Short mmCIF file of C-alpha atoms in Angstrom, two decimals:
data_model
loop_
_atom_site.label_atom_id
_atom_site.label_comp_id
_atom_site.label_asym_id
_atom_site.label_seq_id
_atom_site.Cartn_x
_atom_site.Cartn_y
_atom_site.Cartn_z
CA UNK A 602 -0.07 0.22 -0.13
CA UNK A 603 1.28 3.95 -0.91
CA UNK A 604 0.52 7.00 0.38
CA UNK A 605 -1.75 9.01 -1.67
CA UNK A 606 -0.23 12.28 -2.84
CA UNK A 607 -2.23 15.32 -0.82
CA UNK A 608 -5.08 16.80 -3.11
CA UNK A 609 -5.93 20.73 -1.66
CA UNK A 610 -9.27 21.40 -2.16
CA UNK A 611 -9.67 24.85 -0.57
CA UNK A 612 -6.71 27.88 -0.68
CA UNK A 613 -4.82 25.37 1.53
CA UNK A 614 -7.60 24.66 4.11
CA UNK A 615 -7.28 21.50 4.48
CA UNK A 616 -4.89 18.67 2.92
CA UNK A 617 -6.36 15.34 3.07
CA UNK A 618 -4.04 11.47 3.27
CA UNK A 619 -5.91 8.48 1.75
CA UNK A 620 -4.26 5.08 1.66
CA UNK A 621 -4.88 2.96 -1.23
CA UNK A 622 -6.77 -0.27 -0.60
CA UNK A 623 -9.15 -2.11 -2.55
CA UNK A 624 -11.54 -3.07 -0.56
CA UNK A 625 -15.26 -3.38 -0.77
CA UNK A 626 -14.86 0.08 2.17
CA UNK A 627 -14.46 2.24 -1.14
CA UNK A 628 -18.62 2.19 -1.83
CA UNK A 629 -19.68 5.49 -1.33
CA UNK A 630 -21.74 5.96 2.15
CA UNK A 631 -25.10 6.26 2.07
CA UNK A 632 -25.95 8.16 5.98
CA UNK A 633 -24.46 9.20 8.73
CA UNK A 634 -24.62 5.87 10.50
CA UNK A 635 -22.82 4.22 7.21
CA UNK A 636 -19.88 6.87 7.22
CA UNK A 637 -19.28 6.12 10.95
CA UNK A 638 -19.23 2.67 10.54
CA UNK A 639 -16.13 2.94 7.75
CA UNK A 640 -12.71 1.71 9.13
CA UNK A 641 -10.17 4.58 9.97
CA UNK A 642 -7.76 3.79 7.71
CA UNK A 643 -8.73 5.33 4.22
CA UNK A 644 -10.46 8.57 3.62
CA UNK A 645 -13.20 7.62 1.14
CA UNK A 646 -16.12 10.62 0.00
CA UNK A 647 -17.53 9.23 -3.43
CA UNK A 648 -20.08 11.84 -4.43
CA UNK A 649 -20.93 15.75 -3.04
CA UNK A 650 -23.27 15.33 0.12
CA UNK A 651 -26.32 15.96 -0.70
CA UNK A 652 -29.28 17.99 1.61
CA UNK A 653 -28.78 16.61 4.89
CA UNK A 654 -26.37 13.83 3.80
CA UNK A 655 -23.35 15.66 4.75
CA UNK A 656 -19.83 14.96 4.91
CA UNK A 657 -20.01 13.30 8.75
CA UNK A 658 -16.74 14.68 9.83
CA UNK A 659 -15.71 11.22 10.51
CA UNK A 660 -11.83 11.87 8.77
CA UNK A 661 -9.23 9.31 9.45
CA UNK A 662 -6.08 10.60 9.88
CA UNK A 663 -3.07 8.04 9.72
CA UNK A 664 -1.00 8.59 13.44
CA UNK A 665 2.51 9.89 12.10
CA UNK A 666 4.16 7.33 14.05
CA UNK A 667 2.64 4.00 11.54
CA UNK A 668 4.33 3.45 8.00
CA UNK A 669 1.45 3.33 5.95
CA UNK A 670 2.69 0.05 5.34
CA UNK A 671 1.60 -0.68 9.08
CA UNK A 672 -1.52 0.16 9.39
CA UNK A 673 -3.22 -2.89 8.79
CA UNK A 674 -6.22 -1.99 11.05
CA UNK A 675 -8.50 0.91 12.08
CA UNK A 676 -6.74 0.48 16.25
CA UNK A 677 -3.57 1.48 14.93
CA UNK A 678 -5.33 5.26 13.28
CA UNK A 679 -5.90 7.84 14.83
CA UNK A 680 -9.36 10.01 14.37
CA UNK A 681 -8.93 13.50 13.34
CA UNK A 682 -10.65 14.84 16.26
CA UNK A 683 -12.09 17.89 14.30
CA UNK A 684 -16.02 16.65 15.46
CA UNK A 685 -19.10 19.52 14.51
CA UNK A 686 -21.83 19.93 16.74
CA UNK A 687 -25.37 19.51 13.69
CA UNK A 688 -25.54 18.02 10.30
CA UNK A 689 -26.02 21.99 9.51
CA UNK A 690 -22.66 22.34 9.71
CA UNK A 691 -21.09 19.40 8.00
CA UNK A 692 -23.59 20.30 5.14
CA UNK A 693 -22.67 23.61 5.10
CA UNK A 694 -18.99 22.10 4.48
CA UNK A 695 -19.86 19.44 1.90
CA UNK A 696 -19.22 21.74 -0.88
CA UNK A 697 -15.79 22.46 0.53
CA UNK A 698 -15.08 18.85 0.26
CA UNK A 699 -16.33 17.27 -2.76
CA UNK A 700 -12.73 15.41 -4.27
CA UNK A 701 -13.46 12.16 -4.47
CA UNK A 702 -10.46 9.53 -3.45
CA UNK A 703 -11.40 6.33 -4.11
CA UNK A 704 -9.56 3.22 -2.99
CA UNK A 705 -7.91 1.28 -5.87
CA UNK A 706 -4.29 -0.50 -6.57
CA UNK A 707 -1.32 1.45 -7.61
CA UNK A 708 1.24 0.43 -9.86
CA UNK A 709 5.32 2.47 -9.25
CA UNK A 710 4.54 3.38 -13.30
CA UNK A 711 2.13 5.77 -11.55
CA UNK A 712 3.59 7.11 -8.83
CA UNK A 713 5.30 9.84 -11.35
CA UNK A 714 4.26 13.14 -10.78
CA UNK A 715 3.11 15.83 -13.02
CA UNK A 716 2.25 19.63 -12.27
CA UNK A 717 -0.97 20.69 -11.83
CA UNK A 718 -2.80 23.94 -10.71
CA UNK A 719 -5.15 24.63 -7.72
CA UNK A 720 -5.91 27.60 -6.54
CA UNK A 721 -3.44 29.45 -9.01
CA UNK A 722 -0.52 26.86 -6.92
CA UNK A 723 1.27 24.50 -8.69
CA UNK A 724 0.51 21.13 -6.44
CA UNK A 725 2.83 18.05 -7.89
CA UNK A 726 0.01 15.04 -8.43
CA UNK A 727 0.82 11.52 -9.33
CA UNK A 728 -0.57 10.39 -13.21
CA UNK A 729 -3.02 8.06 -11.19
CA UNK A 730 -4.27 10.64 -9.12
CA UNK A 731 -5.05 13.19 -11.72
CA UNK A 732 -6.73 9.58 -13.81
CA UNK A 733 -8.87 9.38 -10.60
CA UNK A 734 -9.96 13.06 -10.58
CA UNK A 735 -10.80 12.71 -14.63
CA UNK A 736 -12.73 9.46 -13.82
CA UNK A 737 -15.08 10.94 -12.15
CA UNK A 738 -16.85 12.95 -14.86
CA UNK A 739 -16.17 15.86 -12.12
CA UNK A 740 -15.20 19.26 -14.04
CA UNK A 741 -12.33 21.35 -12.68
CA UNK A 742 -13.46 24.19 -10.44
CA UNK A 743 -13.53 27.57 -11.78
CA UNK A 744 -12.20 30.32 -9.51
CA UNK A 745 -15.43 31.61 -8.65
CA UNK A 746 -16.35 27.50 -7.57
CA UNK A 747 -13.56 27.91 -5.21
CA UNK A 748 -14.29 31.06 -3.80
CA UNK A 749 -17.74 30.57 -3.67
CA UNK A 750 -16.79 27.26 -1.26
CA UNK A 751 -13.59 29.21 0.51
CA UNK A 752 -16.31 32.02 1.62
CA UNK A 753 -19.52 29.17 2.17
CA UNK A 754 -16.66 27.64 4.61
CA UNK A 755 -15.23 30.55 6.46
CA UNK A 756 -18.41 32.06 7.47
CA UNK A 757 -19.35 28.79 8.44
CA UNK A 758 -16.51 28.69 10.63
CA UNK A 759 -16.99 32.26 11.48
CA UNK A 760 -20.50 31.80 12.34
CA UNK A 761 -19.95 28.13 15.16
CA UNK A 762 -17.38 29.91 16.54
CA UNK A 763 -19.40 33.03 17.87
CA UNK A 764 -21.91 30.97 19.05
CA UNK A 765 -18.93 29.15 20.59
CA UNK A 766 -18.20 32.78 22.40
CA UNK A 767 -21.70 34.10 23.26
CA UNK A 768 -22.49 29.86 24.99
CA UNK A 769 -19.17 31.17 27.10
CA UNK A 770 -20.30 34.82 27.44
CA UNK A 771 -23.67 33.01 28.66
CA UNK A 772 -22.31 30.71 30.89
CA UNK A 773 -20.07 33.17 32.45
CA UNK A 774 -23.40 35.06 33.12
CA UNK A 775 -25.00 32.75 34.72
CA UNK A 776 -21.93 32.09 36.89
CA UNK A 777 -21.70 35.38 38.39
CA UNK A 778 -25.08 35.53 38.70
CA UNK A 779 -24.87 39.44 37.12
CA UNK A 780 -28.89 40.70 37.56
CA UNK A 781 -30.69 42.36 34.93
CA UNK A 782 -32.48 44.86 36.74
CA UNK A 783 -32.28 46.99 40.35
CA UNK A 784 -31.65 45.03 43.39
CA UNK A 785 -32.04 46.72 46.16
CA UNK A 786 -30.13 43.47 48.95
CA UNK A 787 -27.61 41.39 48.35
CA UNK A 788 -27.41 38.64 50.95
CA UNK A 789 -24.27 37.06 49.52
CA UNK A 790 -22.27 40.94 49.70
CA UNK A 791 -23.67 42.21 52.55
CA UNK A 792 -24.51 45.12 50.71
CA UNK A 793 -28.10 47.31 50.36
CA UNK A 794 -29.37 50.21 48.22
CA UNK A 795 -29.89 53.06 50.68
CA UNK A 796 -30.60 56.96 50.23
CA UNK A 797 -33.61 57.23 48.15
CA UNK A 798 -32.74 53.83 45.77
CA UNK A 799 -29.57 55.75 44.49
CA UNK A 800 -27.25 55.14 47.65
CA UNK A 801 -24.74 51.91 47.70
CA UNK A 802 -23.91 50.70 51.44
CA UNK A 803 -22.11 47.46 52.17
CA UNK A 804 -20.37 45.70 55.52
CA UNK A 805 -17.40 44.69 55.69
CA UNK A 806 -14.95 42.80 58.32
CA UNK A 807 -11.41 43.16 58.28
CA UNK A 808 -9.67 39.83 57.43
CA UNK A 809 -6.37 38.71 58.81
CA UNK A 810 -4.72 38.93 55.21
CA UNK A 811 -5.33 42.86 54.39
CA UNK A 812 -3.93 44.24 57.85
CA UNK A 813 -0.14 45.03 58.23
CA UNK A 814 2.24 43.96 61.08
CA UNK A 815 0.31 46.74 63.66
CA UNK A 816 -2.62 44.91 62.78
CA UNK A 817 -4.28 48.02 61.13
CA UNK A 818 -6.06 47.82 57.26
CA UNK A 819 -3.49 48.70 54.94
CA UNK A 820 -3.76 51.51 52.38
CA UNK A 821 -3.87 49.37 49.49
CA UNK A 822 -6.49 47.38 51.69
CA UNK A 823 -8.87 50.82 52.13
CA UNK A 824 -8.15 51.40 47.75
CA UNK A 825 -9.32 47.67 47.83
CA UNK A 826 -12.53 47.77 49.27
CA UNK A 827 -13.02 50.96 47.60
CA UNK A 828 -12.95 49.54 43.80
CA UNK A 829 -14.66 46.79 44.92
CA UNK A 830 -17.94 48.63 46.38
CA UNK A 831 -17.72 50.81 43.45
CA UNK A 832 -17.89 48.04 41.66
CA UNK A 833 -20.90 46.18 43.43
CA UNK A 834 -22.87 48.96 43.36
CA UNK A 835 -22.93 49.23 39.59
CA UNK A 836 -23.76 45.48 40.00
CA UNK A 837 -26.60 46.25 41.91
CA UNK A 838 -27.85 48.84 39.54
CA UNK A 839 -28.96 46.08 36.99
CA UNK A 840 -26.50 48.23 34.36
CA UNK A 841 -23.34 46.19 34.46
CA UNK A 842 -22.20 44.76 31.18
CA UNK A 843 -19.49 42.06 30.52
CA UNK A 844 -16.47 45.16 31.10
CA UNK A 845 -14.82 46.24 34.36
CA UNK A 846 -17.95 48.36 35.94
CA UNK A 847 -18.82 49.00 32.09
CA UNK A 848 -22.89 49.43 31.52
CA UNK A 849 -24.56 48.13 28.49
CA UNK A 850 -24.77 50.96 27.15
CA UNK A 851 -21.03 51.61 27.75
CA UNK A 852 -20.67 47.68 26.50
CA UNK A 853 -22.40 48.81 22.78
CA UNK A 854 -20.05 51.14 22.76
CA UNK A 855 -16.94 49.18 23.36
CA UNK A 856 -16.11 52.53 25.93
CA UNK A 857 -14.59 51.46 29.70
CA UNK A 858 -14.32 53.24 32.46
CA UNK A 859 -10.60 55.23 33.55
CA UNK A 860 -10.16 57.38 36.84
CA UNK A 861 -8.19 60.70 36.45
CA UNK A 862 -7.44 61.66 39.85
CA UNK A 863 -8.04 60.10 43.34
CA UNK A 864 -8.20 61.57 46.87
CA UNK A 865 -8.27 59.28 49.92
CA UNK A 866 -8.37 61.07 53.36
CA UNK A 867 -7.86 58.70 56.25
CA UNK A 868 -8.23 59.64 60.23
CA UNK A 869 -8.19 56.48 61.07
CA UNK A 870 -8.01 52.53 60.25
CA UNK A 871 -9.73 49.63 60.71
CA UNK A 872 -8.16 47.01 63.03
CA UNK A 873 -8.19 43.41 62.00
CA UNK A 874 -11.43 41.72 62.88
CA UNK A 875 -13.50 45.55 63.35
CA UNK A 876 -16.61 45.78 61.22
CA UNK A 877 -16.92 49.04 59.11
CA UNK A 878 -19.33 50.00 56.64
CA UNK A 879 -19.17 51.32 53.11
CA UNK A 880 -21.27 53.72 51.62
CA UNK A 881 -20.44 54.97 47.73
CA UNK A 882 -22.25 57.05 45.50
CA UNK A 883 -21.87 59.11 42.25
CA UNK A 884 -22.76 62.60 41.38
CA UNK A 885 -22.03 64.10 37.43
CA UNK A 886 -18.32 66.22 36.67
CA UNK A 887 -18.14 68.71 34.17
CA UNK A 888 -19.61 67.25 30.42
CA UNK A 889 -18.17 64.10 30.29
CA UNK A 890 -17.24 62.21 33.54
CA UNK A 891 -18.86 61.32 36.52
CA UNK A 892 -17.72 61.61 40.47
CA UNK A 893 -17.67 59.02 43.17
CA UNK A 894 -17.31 59.05 46.78
CA UNK A 895 -16.90 56.74 49.54
CA UNK A 896 -17.30 57.32 53.22
CA UNK A 897 -15.91 54.50 55.36
CA UNK A 898 -17.19 54.40 59.08
CA UNK A 899 -17.51 52.16 61.97
CA UNK A 900 -20.27 50.21 62.61
CA UNK A 901 -20.33 49.98 65.91
CA UNK A 902 -19.25 53.14 66.75
CA UNK A 903 -20.19 54.74 63.34
CA UNK A 904 -16.29 57.08 64.35
CA UNK A 905 -15.78 58.04 59.99
CA UNK A 906 -12.24 56.13 59.43
CA UNK A 907 -12.08 57.52 55.87
CA UNK A 908 -13.30 60.00 52.97
CA UNK A 909 -12.49 59.54 49.11
CA UNK A 910 -13.28 61.38 45.98
CA UNK A 911 -12.36 60.48 42.27
CA UNK A 912 -13.13 61.82 39.06
CA UNK A 913 -14.20 58.88 35.84
CA UNK A 914 -13.89 59.47 32.20
CA UNK A 915 -14.61 57.31 29.51
CA UNK A 916 -12.25 55.20 27.24
CA UNK A 917 -12.52 53.60 24.00
CA UNK A 918 -11.03 49.97 24.64
CA UNK A 919 -9.57 49.34 21.62
CA UNK A 920 -7.72 53.11 20.25
CA UNK A 921 -7.34 53.78 23.88
CA UNK A 922 -8.13 56.81 23.53
CA UNK A 923 -10.90 59.23 25.75
CA UNK A 924 -14.51 59.66 24.20
CA UNK A 925 -17.60 61.42 25.01
CA UNK A 926 -20.25 60.47 27.34
CA UNK A 927 -22.74 58.99 24.63
CA UNK A 928 -26.28 60.48 25.09
CA UNK A 929 -27.46 56.37 25.74
CA UNK A 930 -24.76 55.85 28.97
CA UNK A 931 -25.79 59.44 30.56
CA UNK A 932 -29.70 58.29 30.28
CA UNK A 933 -28.72 54.93 31.97
CA UNK A 934 -26.21 56.61 35.05
CA UNK A 935 -27.23 60.11 35.50
CA UNK A 936 -30.69 59.29 37.74
CA UNK A 937 -28.10 57.94 40.61
CA UNK A 938 -26.42 61.52 40.26
CA UNK A 939 -26.34 62.61 43.84
CA UNK A 940 -25.28 66.03 44.73
CA UNK A 941 -23.39 65.14 48.52
CA UNK A 942 -19.60 65.55 48.17
CA UNK A 943 -17.06 63.29 50.92
CA UNK A 944 -14.13 65.39 50.59
CA UNK A 945 -15.58 68.77 51.46
CA UNK A 946 -11.84 70.41 51.53
CA UNK A 947 -10.60 69.55 48.29
CA UNK A 948 -7.44 70.14 47.43
CA UNK A 949 -6.49 71.81 43.95
CA UNK A 950 -2.99 72.74 44.10
CA UNK A 951 -0.84 71.09 41.12
CA UNK A 952 1.89 68.77 41.92
CA UNK A 953 4.41 69.19 40.67
CA UNK A 954 6.36 66.52 38.32
CA UNK A 955 9.78 65.37 39.49
CA UNK A 956 12.80 64.38 37.54
CA UNK A 957 16.24 62.68 37.70
CA UNK A 958 16.99 65.10 40.83
CA UNK A 959 14.36 63.87 43.05
CA UNK A 960 16.15 62.20 46.85
CA UNK A 961 14.28 58.96 46.23
CA UNK A 962 14.51 56.68 43.00
CA UNK A 963 13.53 53.17 42.33
CA UNK A 964 14.37 51.93 39.14
CA UNK A 965 14.02 48.80 36.15
CA UNK A 966 10.05 47.70 38.52
CA UNK A 967 8.04 44.98 35.80
CA UNK A 968 5.01 44.48 36.03
CA UNK A 969 3.65 41.47 36.54
CA UNK A 970 0.83 38.99 35.09
CA UNK A 971 -1.16 39.17 38.75
CA UNK A 972 -0.57 43.56 38.23
CA UNK A 973 -3.21 43.51 35.64
CA UNK A 974 -7.28 43.84 35.71
CA UNK A 975 -10.03 43.18 33.28
CA UNK A 976 -8.83 46.00 31.00
CA UNK A 977 -5.52 44.31 30.80
CA UNK A 978 -3.79 47.18 32.49
CA UNK A 979 -1.73 47.91 35.72
CA UNK A 980 -4.36 48.06 38.36
CA UNK A 981 -4.54 51.56 40.27
CA UNK A 982 -3.45 49.95 43.67
CA UNK A 983 -0.24 48.40 42.07
CA UNK A 984 0.93 52.02 41.33
CA UNK A 985 0.29 52.99 45.09
CA UNK A 986 2.56 50.37 46.08
CA UNK A 987 5.50 51.23 43.44
CA UNK A 988 4.81 54.74 44.85
CA UNK A 989 4.97 53.99 48.48
CA UNK A 990 7.93 51.36 48.15
CA UNK A 991 10.30 54.60 46.99
CA UNK A 992 10.29 56.03 50.72
CA UNK A 993 12.48 54.51 53.10
CA UNK A 994 11.12 51.57 55.71
CA UNK A 995 12.67 53.81 58.17
CA UNK A 996 10.13 56.09 58.31
CA UNK A 997 7.38 53.89 57.58
CA UNK A 998 7.94 51.96 60.33
CA UNK A 999 6.78 55.67 62.58
CA UNK A 1000 3.97 56.59 60.35
CA UNK A 1001 0.50 56.70 58.44
CA UNK A 1002 -0.83 58.17 55.51
CA UNK A 1003 -3.04 60.70 55.74
CA UNK A 1004 -3.96 61.99 52.93
CA UNK A 1005 -3.03 61.10 48.75
CA UNK A 1006 -4.00 62.80 45.85
CA UNK A 1007 -3.43 61.34 42.20
CA UNK A 1008 -2.93 62.12 38.74
CA UNK A 1009 -3.39 59.56 36.33
CA UNK A 1010 -1.58 60.64 33.23
CA UNK A 1011 -1.90 57.25 30.97
CA UNK A 1012 -2.21 53.65 31.43
CA UNK A 1013 0.67 50.98 32.24
CA UNK A 1014 1.02 47.68 30.01
CA UNK A 1015 2.69 44.41 30.61
CA UNK A 1016 5.59 45.52 29.00
CA UNK A 1017 6.39 48.75 30.10
CA UNK A 1018 9.24 49.68 32.60
CA UNK A 1019 8.49 51.85 35.67
CA UNK A 1020 10.31 54.33 37.41
CA UNK A 1021 9.13 55.34 40.68
CA UNK A 1022 10.13 59.21 42.15
CA UNK A 1023 9.90 60.47 45.38
CA UNK A 1024 11.15 64.05 46.70
CA UNK A 1025 10.43 65.56 50.65
CA UNK A 1026 8.67 68.18 51.37
CA UNK A 1027 11.61 69.56 53.66
CA UNK A 1028 9.21 72.86 55.11
CA UNK A 1029 7.18 69.94 55.85
CA UNK A 1030 9.68 68.61 58.87
CA UNK A 1031 7.69 69.37 62.13
CA UNK A 1032 8.94 71.21 65.05
CA UNK A 1033 9.21 69.00 68.47
CA UNK A 1034 7.58 70.51 71.31
CA UNK A 1035 10.05 68.83 73.47
CA UNK A 1036 13.39 70.32 72.25
CA UNK A 1037 15.12 72.82 73.63
CA UNK A 1038 17.95 74.68 72.92
CA UNK A 1039 20.34 74.61 74.79
CA UNK A 1040 22.92 77.70 74.71
CA UNK A 1041 26.01 78.69 77.32
CA UNK A 1042 27.05 75.15 77.54
CA UNK A 1043 27.56 71.87 75.73
CA UNK A 1044 26.59 67.87 75.76
CA UNK A 1045 29.16 65.70 75.19
CA UNK A 1046 27.96 63.22 71.69
CA UNK A 1047 28.12 60.15 73.40
CA UNK A 1048 25.60 61.13 76.15
CA UNK A 1049 23.20 62.71 73.80
CA UNK A 1050 23.15 59.38 71.79
CA UNK A 1051 23.39 57.46 74.33
CA UNK A 1052 20.11 59.12 76.53
CA UNK A 1053 18.26 58.69 73.60
CA UNK A 1054 18.32 62.40 72.80
CA UNK A 1055 20.00 61.94 69.02
CA UNK A 1056 16.69 60.69 67.21
CA UNK A 1057 14.62 63.66 69.00
CA UNK A 1058 16.76 65.72 66.34
CA UNK A 1059 16.54 62.72 63.46
CA UNK A 1060 13.23 64.30 62.17
CA UNK A 1061 11.78 63.34 58.76
CA UNK A 1062 9.27 65.43 56.29
CA UNK A 1063 5.46 64.43 56.58
CA UNK A 1064 4.19 65.53 52.64
CA UNK A 1065 6.32 63.96 49.80
CA UNK A 1066 5.88 64.24 45.87
CA UNK A 1067 5.78 61.04 43.70
CA UNK A 1068 6.03 60.23 40.28
CA UNK A 1069 5.36 56.97 38.36
CA UNK A 1070 6.61 56.71 34.63
CA UNK A 1071 7.77 54.64 32.24
CA UNK A 1072 11.51 54.85 31.12
CA UNK A 1073 11.54 54.28 27.29
CA UNK A 1074 14.48 54.97 24.58
CA UNK A 1075 13.26 57.87 22.58
CA UNK A 1076 11.64 59.34 25.80
CA UNK A 1077 9.73 58.66 28.99
CA UNK A 1078 6.57 58.89 29.97
CA UNK A 1079 4.07 60.15 32.96
CA UNK A 1080 2.58 57.83 34.09
CA UNK A 1081 0.60 59.22 37.92
CA UNK A 1082 2.05 62.09 39.93
CA UNK A 1083 1.00 62.11 43.28
CA UNK A 1084 1.54 63.56 46.79
CA UNK A 1085 0.96 61.77 50.41
CA UNK A 1086 0.38 63.66 53.78
CA UNK A 1087 1.77 61.27 56.94
CA UNK A 1088 1.31 61.36 60.53
CA UNK A 1089 2.79 59.70 62.93
CA UNK A 1090 1.85 56.08 64.59
#
């Protein structure tokens, strides 16, 4: 037995290899069931499939590790593994796969190659193969026929792929249980819609992995809770599409949310095991923006721990350019707007840009896959971590952040190399009321240091300016500017 040359039917989409063999199995199958019963050691199509009698895609391929002369039984051959789930799909393919391949004995002299053009490309086939094609009475397909077959096949595959995608999206939404209508309560997230049905409130318990060495919540925890409650607010509204907080109208316009500015004020940090309530709501910010505010307080005492405000705009998912707010999106979200502000004393002072002369610099920072969010850019919480890592640990051990302002310039991707710059504000060094200027006599340095008084003069600034930027061959590009204010623990 000898291997048949390949017959490429439609622009190289498929290459089928059959095995020459004299056998009754070469009869053309009359039905799907009969085709399924054929041995997998050969490829036998016969005539074009018509109507519901499709080429059932039960195609046997020889195991590459077995030579044709060794393939003596169906068990030695591997199935293609490409099965279509419906007769309709198979019938869509029958016009693309109509070259007949018949099993018969072949003489060695018939294996001489001749050049045949298929789709404008010269293909070497044997005299025997060419004779078999001619013997069937089928005419050589015209370029128009081939183009039609190619379009038919491509459309069928595209339709099948789109159907699978839609099934995956539907299954994902079922698992997520995304509501399509406004919900007033979510028992799983401990969330509720309050104050006239537009403000969202969620109860949260501080977990062990959300606190630092001092058993208080970290700034990253605070920022993550702000992000999570914002998404849950959209979730409860019934407006959530399949994007990262995007509404149905935004999804139709291929838009996503991006934050341009955020100001967080922390008066006191929650401790491990403490139960807090987080309120969040939205309001208008100019013509094309949206403001989102938060308030975190103790559920037990009502003491306010944190207040925050942010400004958001829309960006095209593909072009990554900022976009105006479409009217259909405005109609979706404007009923949720309220005028209450969490931060009344918002700082509008411009944040200065730093350069390579900054006192503290961390270079060669590389985003990891785990740093990316669902929009495939680095999450905002990661930016803050990079910023704070530029400040010496000695300062961080004795101070905690009380205010942070972030101004976002551009997004950061997984391939960017990031540099973090930090400059202390020399005018923010606090004066210790316990320090007394001694005049008229001196104290030996060893006495001063031994008594612990030396640390009294080791003062740190309480305000810092920050910059994250990408390092490029041509120029550096800003990612986010920041300003932090600190207080002693």
